[in-house]
mmCIF file of C-alpha atoms in Angstrom:
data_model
loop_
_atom_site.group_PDB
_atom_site.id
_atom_site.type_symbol
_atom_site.label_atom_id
_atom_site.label_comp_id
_atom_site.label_asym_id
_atom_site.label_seq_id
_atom_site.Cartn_x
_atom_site.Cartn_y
_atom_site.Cartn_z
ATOM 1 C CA UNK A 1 26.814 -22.611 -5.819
ATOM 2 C CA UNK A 2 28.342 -23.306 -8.966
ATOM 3 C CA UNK A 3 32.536 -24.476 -8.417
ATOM 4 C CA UNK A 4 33.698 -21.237 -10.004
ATOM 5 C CA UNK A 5 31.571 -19.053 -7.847
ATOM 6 C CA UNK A 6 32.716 -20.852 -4.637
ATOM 7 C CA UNK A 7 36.223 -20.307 -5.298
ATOM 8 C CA UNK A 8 35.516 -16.607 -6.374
ATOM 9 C CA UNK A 9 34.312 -16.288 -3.013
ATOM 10 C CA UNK A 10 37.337 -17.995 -1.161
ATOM 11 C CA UNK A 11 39.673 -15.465 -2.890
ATOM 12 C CA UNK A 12 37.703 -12.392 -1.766
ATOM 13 C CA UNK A 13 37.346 -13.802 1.886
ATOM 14 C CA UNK A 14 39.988 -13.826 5.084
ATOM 15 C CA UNK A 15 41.566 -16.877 6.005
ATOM 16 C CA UNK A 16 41.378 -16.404 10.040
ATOM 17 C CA UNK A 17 41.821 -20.581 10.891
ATOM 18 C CA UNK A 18 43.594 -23.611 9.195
ATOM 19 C CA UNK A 19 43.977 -26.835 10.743
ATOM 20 C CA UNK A 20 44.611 -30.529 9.104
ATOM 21 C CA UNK A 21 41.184 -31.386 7.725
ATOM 22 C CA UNK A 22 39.276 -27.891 7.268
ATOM 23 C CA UNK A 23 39.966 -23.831 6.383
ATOM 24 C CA UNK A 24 38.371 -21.316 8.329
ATOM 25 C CA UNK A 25 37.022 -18.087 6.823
ATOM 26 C CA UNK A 26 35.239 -14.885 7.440
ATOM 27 C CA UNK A 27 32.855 -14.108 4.716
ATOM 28 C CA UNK A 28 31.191 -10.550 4.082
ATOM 29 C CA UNK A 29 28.147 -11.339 2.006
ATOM 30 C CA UNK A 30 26.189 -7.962 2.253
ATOM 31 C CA UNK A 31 28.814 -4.815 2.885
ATOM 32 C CA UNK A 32 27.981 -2.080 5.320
ATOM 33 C CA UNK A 33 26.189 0.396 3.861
ATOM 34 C CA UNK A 34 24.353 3.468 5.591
ATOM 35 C CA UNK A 35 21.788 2.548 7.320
ATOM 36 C CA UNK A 36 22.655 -1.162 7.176
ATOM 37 C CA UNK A 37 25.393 -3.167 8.899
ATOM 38 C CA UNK A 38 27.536 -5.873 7.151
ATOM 39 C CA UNK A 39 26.070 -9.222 6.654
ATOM 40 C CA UNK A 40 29.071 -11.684 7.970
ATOM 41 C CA UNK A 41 29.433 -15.337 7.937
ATOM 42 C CA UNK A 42 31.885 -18.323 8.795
ATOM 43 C CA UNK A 43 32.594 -20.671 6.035
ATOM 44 C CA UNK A 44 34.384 -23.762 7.066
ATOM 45 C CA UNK A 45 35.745 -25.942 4.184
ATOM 46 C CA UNK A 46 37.000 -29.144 3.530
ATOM 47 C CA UNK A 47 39.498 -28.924 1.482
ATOM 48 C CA UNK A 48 40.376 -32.187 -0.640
ATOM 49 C CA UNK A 49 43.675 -34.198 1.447
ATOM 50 C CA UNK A 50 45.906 -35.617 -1.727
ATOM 51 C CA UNK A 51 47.224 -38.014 0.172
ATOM 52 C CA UNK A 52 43.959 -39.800 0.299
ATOM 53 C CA UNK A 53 42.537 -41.766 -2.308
ATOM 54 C CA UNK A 54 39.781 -39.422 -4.440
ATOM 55 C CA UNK A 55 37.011 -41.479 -3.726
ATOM 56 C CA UNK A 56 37.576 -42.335 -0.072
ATOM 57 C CA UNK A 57 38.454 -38.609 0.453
ATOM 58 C CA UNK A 58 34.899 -37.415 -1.328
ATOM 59 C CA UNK A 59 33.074 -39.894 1.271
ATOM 60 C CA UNK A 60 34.506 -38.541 4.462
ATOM 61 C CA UNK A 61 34.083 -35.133 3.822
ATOM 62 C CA UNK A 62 30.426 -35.754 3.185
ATOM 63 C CA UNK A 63 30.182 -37.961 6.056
ATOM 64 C CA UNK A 64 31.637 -35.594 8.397
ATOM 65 C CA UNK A 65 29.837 -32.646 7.074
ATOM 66 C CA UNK A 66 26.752 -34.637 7.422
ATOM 67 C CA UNK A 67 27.668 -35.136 11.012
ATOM 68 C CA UNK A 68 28.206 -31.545 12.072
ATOM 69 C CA UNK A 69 25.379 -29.975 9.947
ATOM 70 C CA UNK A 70 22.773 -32.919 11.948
ATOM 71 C CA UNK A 71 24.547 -31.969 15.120
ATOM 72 C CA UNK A 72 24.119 -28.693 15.191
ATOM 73 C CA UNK A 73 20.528 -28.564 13.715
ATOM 74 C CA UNK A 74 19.826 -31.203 16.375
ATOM 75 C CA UNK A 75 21.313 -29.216 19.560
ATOM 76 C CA UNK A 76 19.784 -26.077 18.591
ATOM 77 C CA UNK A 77 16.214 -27.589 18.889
ATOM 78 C CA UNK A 78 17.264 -28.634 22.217
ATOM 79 C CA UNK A 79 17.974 -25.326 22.924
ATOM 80 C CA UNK A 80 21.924 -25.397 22.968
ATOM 81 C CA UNK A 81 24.077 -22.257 22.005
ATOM 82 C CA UNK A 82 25.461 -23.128 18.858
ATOM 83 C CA UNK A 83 25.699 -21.107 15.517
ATOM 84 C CA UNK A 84 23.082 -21.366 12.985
ATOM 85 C CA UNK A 85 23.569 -23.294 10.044
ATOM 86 C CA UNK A 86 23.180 -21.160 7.407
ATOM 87 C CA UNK A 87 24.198 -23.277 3.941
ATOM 88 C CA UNK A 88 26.063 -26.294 2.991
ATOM 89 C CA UNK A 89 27.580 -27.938 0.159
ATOM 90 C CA UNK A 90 28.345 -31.394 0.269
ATOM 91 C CA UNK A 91 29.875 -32.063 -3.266
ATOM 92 C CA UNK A 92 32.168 -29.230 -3.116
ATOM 93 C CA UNK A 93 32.675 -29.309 1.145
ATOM 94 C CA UNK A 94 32.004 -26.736 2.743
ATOM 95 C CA UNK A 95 29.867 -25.094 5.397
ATOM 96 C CA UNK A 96 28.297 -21.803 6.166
ATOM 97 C CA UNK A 97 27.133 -20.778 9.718
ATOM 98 C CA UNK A 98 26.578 -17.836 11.662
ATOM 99 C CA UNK A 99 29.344 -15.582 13.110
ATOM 100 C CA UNK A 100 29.472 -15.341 16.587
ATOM 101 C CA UNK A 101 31.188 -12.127 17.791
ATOM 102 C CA UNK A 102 33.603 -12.290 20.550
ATOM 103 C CA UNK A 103 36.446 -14.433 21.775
ATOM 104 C CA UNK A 104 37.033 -17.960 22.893
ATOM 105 C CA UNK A 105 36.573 -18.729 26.765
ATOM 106 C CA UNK A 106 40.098 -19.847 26.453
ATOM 107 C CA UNK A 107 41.379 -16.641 25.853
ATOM 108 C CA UNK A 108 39.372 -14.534 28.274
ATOM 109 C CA UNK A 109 40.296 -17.382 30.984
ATOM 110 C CA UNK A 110 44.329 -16.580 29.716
ATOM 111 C CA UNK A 111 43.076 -12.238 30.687
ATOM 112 C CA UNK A 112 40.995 -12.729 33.788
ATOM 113 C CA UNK A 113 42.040 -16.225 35.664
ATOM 114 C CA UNK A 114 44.257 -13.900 37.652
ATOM 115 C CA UNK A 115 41.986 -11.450 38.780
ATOM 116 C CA UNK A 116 40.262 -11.971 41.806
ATOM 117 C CA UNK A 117 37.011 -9.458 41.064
ATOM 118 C CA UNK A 118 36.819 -11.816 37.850
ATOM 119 C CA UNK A 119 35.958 -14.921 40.305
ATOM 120 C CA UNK A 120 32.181 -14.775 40.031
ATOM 121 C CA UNK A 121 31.928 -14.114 36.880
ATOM 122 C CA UNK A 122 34.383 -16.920 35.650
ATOM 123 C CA UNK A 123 32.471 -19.097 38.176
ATOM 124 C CA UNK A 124 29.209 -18.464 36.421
ATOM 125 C CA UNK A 125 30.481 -18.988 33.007
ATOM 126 C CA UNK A 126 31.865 -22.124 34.169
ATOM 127 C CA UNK A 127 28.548 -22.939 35.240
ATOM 128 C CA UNK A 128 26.900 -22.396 31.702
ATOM 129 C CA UNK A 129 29.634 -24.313 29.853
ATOM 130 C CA UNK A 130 28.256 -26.947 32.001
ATOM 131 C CA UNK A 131 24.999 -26.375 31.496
ATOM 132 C CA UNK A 132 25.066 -26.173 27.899
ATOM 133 C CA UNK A 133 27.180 -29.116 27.861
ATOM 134 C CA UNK A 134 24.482 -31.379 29.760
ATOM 135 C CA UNK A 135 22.011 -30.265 27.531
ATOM 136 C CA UNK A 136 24.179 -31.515 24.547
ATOM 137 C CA UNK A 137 24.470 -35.161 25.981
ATOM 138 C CA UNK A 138 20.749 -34.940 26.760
ATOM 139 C CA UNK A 139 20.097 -35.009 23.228
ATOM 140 C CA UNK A 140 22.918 -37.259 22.848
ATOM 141 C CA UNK A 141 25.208 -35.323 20.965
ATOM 142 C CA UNK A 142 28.817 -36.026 21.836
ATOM 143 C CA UNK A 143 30.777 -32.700 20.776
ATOM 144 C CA UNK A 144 34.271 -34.936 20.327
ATOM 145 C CA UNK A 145 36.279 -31.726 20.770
ATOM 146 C CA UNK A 146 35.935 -30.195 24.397
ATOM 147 C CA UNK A 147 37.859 -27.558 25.015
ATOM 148 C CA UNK A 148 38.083 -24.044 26.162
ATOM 149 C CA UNK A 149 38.837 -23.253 22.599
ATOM 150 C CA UNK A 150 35.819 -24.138 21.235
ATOM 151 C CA UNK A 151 33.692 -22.277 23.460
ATOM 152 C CA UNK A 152 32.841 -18.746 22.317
ATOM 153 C CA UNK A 153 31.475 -15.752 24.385
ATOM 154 C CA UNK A 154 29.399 -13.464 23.308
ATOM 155 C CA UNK A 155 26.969 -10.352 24.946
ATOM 156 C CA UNK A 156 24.201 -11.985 26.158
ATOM 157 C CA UNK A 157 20.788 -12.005 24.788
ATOM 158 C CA UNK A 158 18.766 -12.106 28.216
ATOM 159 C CA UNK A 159 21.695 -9.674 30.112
ATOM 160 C CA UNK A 160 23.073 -6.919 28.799
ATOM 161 C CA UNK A 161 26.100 -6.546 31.398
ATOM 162 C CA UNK A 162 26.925 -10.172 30.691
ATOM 163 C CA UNK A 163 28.288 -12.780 28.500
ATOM 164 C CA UNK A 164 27.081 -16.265 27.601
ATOM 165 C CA UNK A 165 28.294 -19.345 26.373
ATOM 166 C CA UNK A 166 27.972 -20.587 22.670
ATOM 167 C CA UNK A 167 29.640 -24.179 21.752
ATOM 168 C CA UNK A 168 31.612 -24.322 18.105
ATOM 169 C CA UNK A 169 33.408 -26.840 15.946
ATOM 170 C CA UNK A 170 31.148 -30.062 15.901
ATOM 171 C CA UNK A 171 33.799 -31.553 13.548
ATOM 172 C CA UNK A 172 34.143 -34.848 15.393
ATOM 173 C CA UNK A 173 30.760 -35.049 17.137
ATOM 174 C CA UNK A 174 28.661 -37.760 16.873
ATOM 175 C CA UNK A 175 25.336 -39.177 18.593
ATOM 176 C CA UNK A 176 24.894 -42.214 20.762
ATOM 177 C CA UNK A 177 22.941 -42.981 24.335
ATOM 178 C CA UNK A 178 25.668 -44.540 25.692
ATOM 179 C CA UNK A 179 26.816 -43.372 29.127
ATOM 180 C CA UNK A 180 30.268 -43.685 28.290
ATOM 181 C CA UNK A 181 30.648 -42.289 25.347
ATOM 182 C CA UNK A 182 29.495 -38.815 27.307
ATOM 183 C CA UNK A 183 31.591 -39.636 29.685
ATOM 184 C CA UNK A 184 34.733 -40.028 27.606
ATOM 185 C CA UNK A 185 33.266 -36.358 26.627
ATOM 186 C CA UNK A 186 33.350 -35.069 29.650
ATOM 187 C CA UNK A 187 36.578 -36.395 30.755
ATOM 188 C CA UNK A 188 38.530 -34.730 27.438
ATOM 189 C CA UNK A 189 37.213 -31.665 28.863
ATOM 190 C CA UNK A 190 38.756 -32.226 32.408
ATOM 191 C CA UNK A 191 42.270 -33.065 30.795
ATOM 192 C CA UNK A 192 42.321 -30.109 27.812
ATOM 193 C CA UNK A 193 40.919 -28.050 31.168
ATOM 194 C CA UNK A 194 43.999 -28.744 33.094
ATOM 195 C CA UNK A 195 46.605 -28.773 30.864
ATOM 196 C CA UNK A 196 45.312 -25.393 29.237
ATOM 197 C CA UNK A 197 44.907 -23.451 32.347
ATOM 198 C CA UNK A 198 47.605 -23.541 35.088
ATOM 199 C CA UNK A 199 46.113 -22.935 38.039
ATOM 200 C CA UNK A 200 42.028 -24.183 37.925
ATOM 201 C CA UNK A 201 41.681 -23.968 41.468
ATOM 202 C CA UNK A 202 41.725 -19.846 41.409
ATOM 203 C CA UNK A 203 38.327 -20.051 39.025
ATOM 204 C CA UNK A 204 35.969 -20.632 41.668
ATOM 205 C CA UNK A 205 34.661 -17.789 43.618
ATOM 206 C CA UNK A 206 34.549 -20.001 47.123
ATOM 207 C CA UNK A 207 37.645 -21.572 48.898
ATOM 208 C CA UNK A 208 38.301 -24.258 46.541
ATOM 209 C CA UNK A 209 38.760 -27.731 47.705
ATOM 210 C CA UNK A 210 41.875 -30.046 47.992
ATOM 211 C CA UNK A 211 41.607 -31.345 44.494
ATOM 212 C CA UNK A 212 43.119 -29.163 41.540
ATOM 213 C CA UNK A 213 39.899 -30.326 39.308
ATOM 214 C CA UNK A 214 37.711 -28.434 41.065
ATOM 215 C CA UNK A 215 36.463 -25.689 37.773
ATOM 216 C CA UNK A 216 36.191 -28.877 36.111
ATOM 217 C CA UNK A 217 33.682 -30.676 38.582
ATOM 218 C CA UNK A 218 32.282 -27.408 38.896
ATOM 219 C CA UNK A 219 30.979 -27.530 35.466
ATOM 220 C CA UNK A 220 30.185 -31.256 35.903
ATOM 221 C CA UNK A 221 27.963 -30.046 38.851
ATOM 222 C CA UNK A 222 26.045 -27.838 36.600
ATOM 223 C CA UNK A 223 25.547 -30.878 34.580
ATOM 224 C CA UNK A 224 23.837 -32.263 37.248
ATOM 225 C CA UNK A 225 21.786 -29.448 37.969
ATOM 226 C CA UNK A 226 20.546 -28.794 34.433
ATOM 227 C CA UNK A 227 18.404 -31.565 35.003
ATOM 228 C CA UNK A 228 17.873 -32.231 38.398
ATOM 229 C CA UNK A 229 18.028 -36.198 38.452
ATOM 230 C CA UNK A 230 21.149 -37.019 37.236
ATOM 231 C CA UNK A 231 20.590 -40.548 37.539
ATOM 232 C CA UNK A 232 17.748 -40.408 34.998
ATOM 233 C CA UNK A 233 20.110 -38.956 32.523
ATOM 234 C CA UNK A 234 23.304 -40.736 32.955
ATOM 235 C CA UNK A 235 25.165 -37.921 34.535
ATOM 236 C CA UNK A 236 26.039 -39.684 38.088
ATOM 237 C CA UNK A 237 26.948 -42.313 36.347
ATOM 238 C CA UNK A 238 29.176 -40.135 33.631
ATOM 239 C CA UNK A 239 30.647 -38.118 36.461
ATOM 240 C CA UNK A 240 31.698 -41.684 38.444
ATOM 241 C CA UNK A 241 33.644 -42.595 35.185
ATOM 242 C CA UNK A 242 35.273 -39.190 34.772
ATOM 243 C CA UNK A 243 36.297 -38.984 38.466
ATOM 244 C CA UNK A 244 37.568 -42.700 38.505
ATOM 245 C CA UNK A 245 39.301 -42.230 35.010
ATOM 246 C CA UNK A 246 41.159 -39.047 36.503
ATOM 247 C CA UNK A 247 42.112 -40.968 40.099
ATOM 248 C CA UNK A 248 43.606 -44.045 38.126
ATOM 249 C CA UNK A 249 45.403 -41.723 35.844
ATOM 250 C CA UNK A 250 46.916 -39.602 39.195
ATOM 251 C CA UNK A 251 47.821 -43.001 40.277
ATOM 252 C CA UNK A 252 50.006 -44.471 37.747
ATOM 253 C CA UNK A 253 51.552 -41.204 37.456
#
Protein backbone atom coordinates (compact mmCIF):
# COMPACT_ATOMS: atom_id res chain seq x y z
CA UNK A 1 0.00 0.00 0.00
CA UNK A 2 1.37 3.00 -1.37
CA UNK A 3 2.08 5.95 1.80
CA UNK A 4 -0.72 8.13 0.46
CA UNK A 5 -3.23 5.37 0.35
CA UNK A 6 -2.40 4.25 3.94
CA UNK A 7 -2.99 7.52 5.35
CA UNK A 8 -6.23 7.94 3.19
CA UNK A 9 -7.32 5.04 5.01
CA UNK A 10 -6.35 6.24 8.63
CA UNK A 11 -8.51 9.38 8.04
CA UNK A 12 -11.62 7.44 7.00
CA UNK A 13 -11.17 4.89 9.96
CA UNK A 14 -12.15 5.16 13.98
CA UNK A 15 -9.54 5.60 16.36
CA UNK A 16 -11.02 3.15 19.26
CA UNK A 17 -7.24 2.61 21.20
CA UNK A 18 -4.00 4.73 21.67
CA UNK A 19 -1.31 3.83 23.88
CA UNK A 20 2.62 4.93 23.89
CA UNK A 21 4.04 2.88 21.03
CA UNK A 22 0.91 1.94 18.70
CA UNK A 23 -2.83 3.41 17.43
CA UNK A 24 -5.64 1.24 17.38
CA UNK A 25 -8.28 1.34 14.63
CA UNK A 26 -11.41 -0.15 13.28
CA UNK A 27 -11.30 -0.41 9.59
CA UNK A 28 -14.46 -1.04 7.25
CA UNK A 29 -12.96 -2.37 4.06
CA UNK A 30 -16.15 -3.77 2.27
CA UNK A 31 -19.52 -1.71 3.53
CA UNK A 32 -22.73 -3.53 4.25
CA UNK A 33 -24.62 -3.88 1.46
CA UNK A 34 -27.90 -6.07 0.97
CA UNK A 35 -27.28 -9.24 1.03
CA UNK A 36 -23.73 -8.82 2.34
CA UNK A 37 -22.42 -7.80 5.76
CA UNK A 38 -19.51 -5.32 6.33
CA UNK A 39 -16.05 -6.54 5.91
CA UNK A 40 -14.21 -5.12 9.29
CA UNK A 41 -10.71 -5.17 10.37
CA UNK A 42 -8.21 -3.98 13.21
CA UNK A 43 -5.29 -2.03 12.07
CA UNK A 44 -2.69 -1.49 14.67
CA UNK A 45 0.06 1.08 13.78
CA UNK A 46 3.23 2.16 14.79
CA UNK A 47 3.37 5.39 14.62
CA UNK A 48 7.00 7.01 14.29
CA UNK A 49 8.18 8.27 18.33
CA UNK A 50 10.21 11.77 17.53
CA UNK A 51 11.95 11.50 20.36
CA UNK A 52 13.86 8.62 18.99
CA UNK A 53 16.52 8.79 16.62
CA UNK A 54 14.99 8.03 12.79
CA UNK A 55 16.98 5.18 12.22
CA UNK A 56 16.83 3.43 15.59
CA UNK A 57 13.04 4.20 15.59
CA UNK A 58 12.59 2.47 11.84
CA UNK A 59 14.44 -0.75 13.39
CA UNK A 60 12.22 -1.32 16.36
CA UNK A 61 9.12 -0.96 14.78
CA UNK A 62 10.13 -3.60 12.30
CA UNK A 63 11.54 -5.68 14.92
CA UNK A 64 8.56 -5.63 17.00
CA UNK A 65 6.18 -6.03 14.19
CA UNK A 66 8.22 -8.92 13.15
CA UNK A 67 7.72 -10.32 16.58
CA UNK A 68 3.95 -10.15 16.83
CA UNK A 69 3.17 -11.04 13.15
CA UNK A 70 5.67 -14.60 13.89
CA UNK A 71 3.83 -14.92 17.15
CA UNK A 72 0.68 -14.98 16.15
CA UNK A 73 1.17 -17.01 12.87
CA UNK A 74 3.08 -19.39 15.16
CA UNK A 75 0.25 -19.84 18.01
CA UNK A 76 -2.42 -20.21 15.59
CA UNK A 77 -0.80 -23.41 14.10
CA UNK A 78 -0.71 -24.60 17.55
CA UNK A 79 -4.13 -24.11 17.70
CA UNK A 80 -4.34 -20.96 20.06
CA UNK A 81 -7.27 -18.35 19.81
CA UNK A 82 -5.72 -15.49 18.40
CA UNK A 83 -6.83 -13.16 15.46
CA UNK A 84 -5.75 -13.82 12.04
CA UNK A 85 -3.18 -11.91 10.52
CA UNK A 86 -4.53 -10.48 7.73
CA UNK A 87 -1.68 -7.85 6.17
CA UNK A 88 1.35 -6.09 7.27
CA UNK A 89 3.56 -3.38 6.38
CA UNK A 90 6.81 -3.16 7.76
CA UNK A 91 8.26 0.07 6.09
CA UNK A 92 5.33 2.11 6.85
CA UNK A 93 4.29 0.03 10.46
CA UNK A 94 1.44 -1.19 10.67
CA UNK A 95 -0.68 -4.30 11.06
CA UNK A 96 -3.94 -5.69 9.93
CA UNK A 97 -5.76 -8.59 11.74
CA UNK A 98 -9.06 -9.89 12.19
CA UNK A 99 -11.79 -8.27 14.38
CA UNK A 100 -12.92 -10.17 17.08
CA UNK A 101 -16.44 -9.17 18.23
CA UNK A 102 -17.15 -8.84 21.81
CA UNK A 103 -15.59 -7.46 24.95
CA UNK A 104 -12.51 -7.98 27.02
CA UNK A 105 -12.73 -10.68 29.93
CA UNK A 106 -11.81 -7.76 32.03
CA UNK A 107 -14.83 -6.06 31.53
CA UNK A 108 -17.35 -8.88 31.71
CA UNK A 109 -15.36 -9.99 35.04
CA UNK A 110 -16.08 -5.92 36.23
CA UNK A 111 -20.43 -7.07 35.18
CA UNK A 112 -20.61 -10.60 36.48
CA UNK A 113 -17.78 -11.19 39.39
CA UNK A 114 -20.68 -10.33 41.66
CA UNK A 115 -23.18 -12.58 40.60
CA UNK A 116 -23.34 -15.78 42.05
CA UNK A 117 -25.35 -17.73 38.96
CA UNK A 118 -22.25 -16.25 36.94
CA UNK A 119 -19.82 -18.67 39.10
CA UNK A 120 -19.64 -21.55 36.64
CA UNK A 121 -19.45 -19.86 33.90
CA UNK A 122 -16.60 -17.43 35.07
CA UNK A 123 -15.01 -20.66 36.44
CA UNK A 124 -14.96 -22.21 33.02
CA UNK A 125 -13.66 -19.25 31.25
CA UNK A 126 -11.03 -19.12 33.73
CA UNK A 127 -10.29 -22.50 32.82
CA UNK A 128 -9.80 -21.72 28.98
CA UNK A 129 -7.66 -18.62 29.63
CA UNK A 130 -5.58 -21.24 31.13
CA UNK A 131 -5.78 -23.52 28.69
CA UNK A 132 -5.06 -21.36 25.90
CA UNK A 133 -2.36 -19.92 27.83
CA UNK A 134 -0.48 -23.42 28.27
CA UNK A 135 -0.82 -24.01 24.83
CA UNK A 136 1.00 -20.65 24.10
CA UNK A 137 4.13 -21.60 26.28
CA UNK A 138 3.97 -25.04 24.64
CA UNK A 139 4.99 -23.52 21.55
CA UNK A 140 7.06 -21.24 23.46
CA UNK A 141 5.52 -18.11 22.87
CA UNK A 142 5.74 -15.77 25.83
CA UNK A 143 2.67 -13.24 25.34
CA UNK A 144 4.70 -10.38 27.59
CA UNK A 145 1.36 -8.70 28.32
CA UNK A 146 -1.02 -10.94 30.55
CA UNK A 147 -3.85 -9.48 31.50
CA UNK A 148 -7.55 -9.63 31.66
CA UNK A 149 -7.45 -6.87 29.15
CA UNK A 150 -6.05 -8.60 26.55
CA UNK A 151 -8.27 -11.43 26.56
CA UNK A 152 -11.32 -11.11 24.32
CA UNK A 153 -14.65 -13.12 24.38
CA UNK A 154 -16.44 -13.95 21.77
CA UNK A 155 -19.70 -16.56 20.85
CA UNK A 156 -18.24 -19.66 20.56
CA UNK A 157 -17.65 -21.62 17.51
CA UNK A 158 -18.29 -25.26 19.00
CA UNK A 159 -21.31 -23.76 21.58
CA UNK A 160 -23.73 -21.61 20.70
CA UNK A 161 -24.96 -20.64 24.39
CA UNK A 162 -21.33 -19.92 25.22
CA UNK A 163 -18.35 -17.80 24.96
CA UNK A 164 -14.68 -18.59 24.42
CA UNK A 165 -11.48 -17.20 24.93
CA UNK A 166 -9.31 -15.43 22.19
CA UNK A 167 -5.72 -13.90 23.34
CA UNK A 168 -4.79 -10.20 21.71
CA UNK A 169 -1.93 -7.74 21.71
CA UNK A 170 1.34 -9.85 21.15
CA UNK A 171 3.20 -6.49 21.25
CA UNK A 172 5.89 -7.60 23.68
CA UNK A 173 5.86 -11.37 23.10
CA UNK A 174 8.69 -13.18 22.33
CA UNK A 175 9.84 -17.00 22.06
CA UNK A 176 12.24 -18.92 24.22
CA UNK A 177 12.20 -22.65 26.03
CA UNK A 178 13.17 -21.38 29.06
CA UNK A 179 11.09 -22.34 32.10
CA UNK A 180 11.38 -19.09 33.55
CA UNK A 181 10.76 -16.94 31.15
CA UNK A 182 6.98 -18.67 31.14
CA UNK A 183 7.02 -18.44 34.41
CA UNK A 184 7.72 -14.73 34.74
CA UNK A 185 4.53 -14.99 32.22
CA UNK A 186 2.51 -16.55 34.29
CA UNK A 187 3.29 -14.72 37.36
CA UNK A 188 2.40 -11.05 35.53
CA UNK A 189 -0.83 -12.64 35.11
CA UNK A 190 -1.30 -13.51 38.89
CA UNK A 191 -0.31 -9.82 39.90
CA UNK A 192 -2.41 -7.75 36.90
CA UNK A 193 -5.16 -10.64 38.17
CA UNK A 194 -5.19 -9.33 41.63
CA UNK A 195 -4.76 -5.94 41.44
CA UNK A 196 -7.52 -5.70 38.60
CA UNK A 197 -10.16 -7.65 40.29
CA UNK A 198 -10.96 -7.07 44.01
CA UNK A 199 -12.19 -9.93 45.26
CA UNK A 200 -10.69 -13.29 43.09
CA UNK A 201 -11.78 -15.61 45.57
CA UNK A 202 -15.74 -15.14 44.54
CA UNK A 203 -14.70 -16.52 40.76
CA UNK A 204 -14.66 -20.01 41.56
CA UNK A 205 -17.81 -21.93 41.60
CA UNK A 206 -16.57 -24.27 44.79
CA UNK A 207 -15.71 -22.95 48.36
CA UNK A 208 -12.57 -21.32 47.58
CA UNK A 209 -9.54 -21.96 49.60
CA UNK A 210 -7.59 -19.84 52.22
CA UNK A 211 -5.43 -18.15 49.68
CA UNK A 212 -6.88 -15.00 47.74
CA UNK A 213 -4.97 -16.41 44.42
CA UNK A 214 -7.10 -19.02 44.03
CA UNK A 215 -8.82 -17.84 40.08
CA UNK A 216 -5.30 -17.41 39.42
CA UNK A 217 -4.03 -21.05 40.30
CA UNK A 218 -7.17 -22.04 38.92
CA UNK A 219 -6.09 -21.11 35.54
CA UNK A 220 -2.55 -22.37 36.33
CA UNK A 221 -4.32 -25.76 37.01
CA UNK A 222 -5.75 -25.79 33.60
CA UNK A 223 -2.27 -25.31 32.50
CA UNK A 224 -1.50 -28.38 33.90
CA UNK A 225 -4.26 -30.18 32.56
CA UNK A 226 -3.90 -29.06 28.94
CA UNK A 227 -1.23 -31.40 28.81
CA UNK A 228 -1.42 -33.86 31.29
CA UNK A 229 2.38 -34.16 32.39
CA UNK A 230 3.27 -31.01 33.48
CA UNK A 231 6.64 -31.98 34.26
CA UNK A 232 7.34 -32.79 30.60
CA UNK A 233 6.42 -29.30 29.71
CA UNK A 234 7.81 -27.14 32.35
CA UNK A 235 4.56 -26.28 33.97
CA UNK A 236 5.30 -27.81 37.66
CA UNK A 237 8.22 -26.33 37.49
CA UNK A 238 6.66 -22.73 36.16
CA UNK A 239 3.89 -22.99 38.72
CA UNK A 240 6.75 -23.65 41.74
CA UNK A 241 8.34 -20.27 40.58
CA UNK A 242 5.05 -18.38 40.38
CA UNK A 243 3.83 -19.68 43.79
CA UNK A 244 7.32 -19.04 45.47
CA UNK A 245 7.65 -15.56 43.67
CA UNK A 246 4.07 -14.62 45.13
CA UNK A 247 4.94 -16.12 48.94
CA UNK A 248 8.31 -14.07 49.05
CA UNK A 249 6.53 -11.07 47.77
CA UNK A 250 3.53 -11.58 50.72
CA UNK A 251 6.47 -11.81 52.92
CA UNK A 252 8.39 -8.72 52.61
CA UNK A 253 5.21 -6.99 52.48
Amino acid sequence: MKPADFHKLLESSSLIKQGAEAKVYTVELVKATEGRAAITVLLKYRFPKTYRHPSLDSQLTKNRLTFEARSLTRALKTGVRVPVLKGLDLEQGWLMLEWIEGISLREWLHVHQQHAQSREEMSGLLADVGAQIAKLHSADIIHGDLTTSNMMLRKAKTDTAGQEVVMIDFGLSSVTALVEDKAVDLYVLERAFLSTHSDPTTLSSNTPPPSSRSSSRLMLAACHNTFGRPSKHGWLTSACVVENAAWSAEQRA
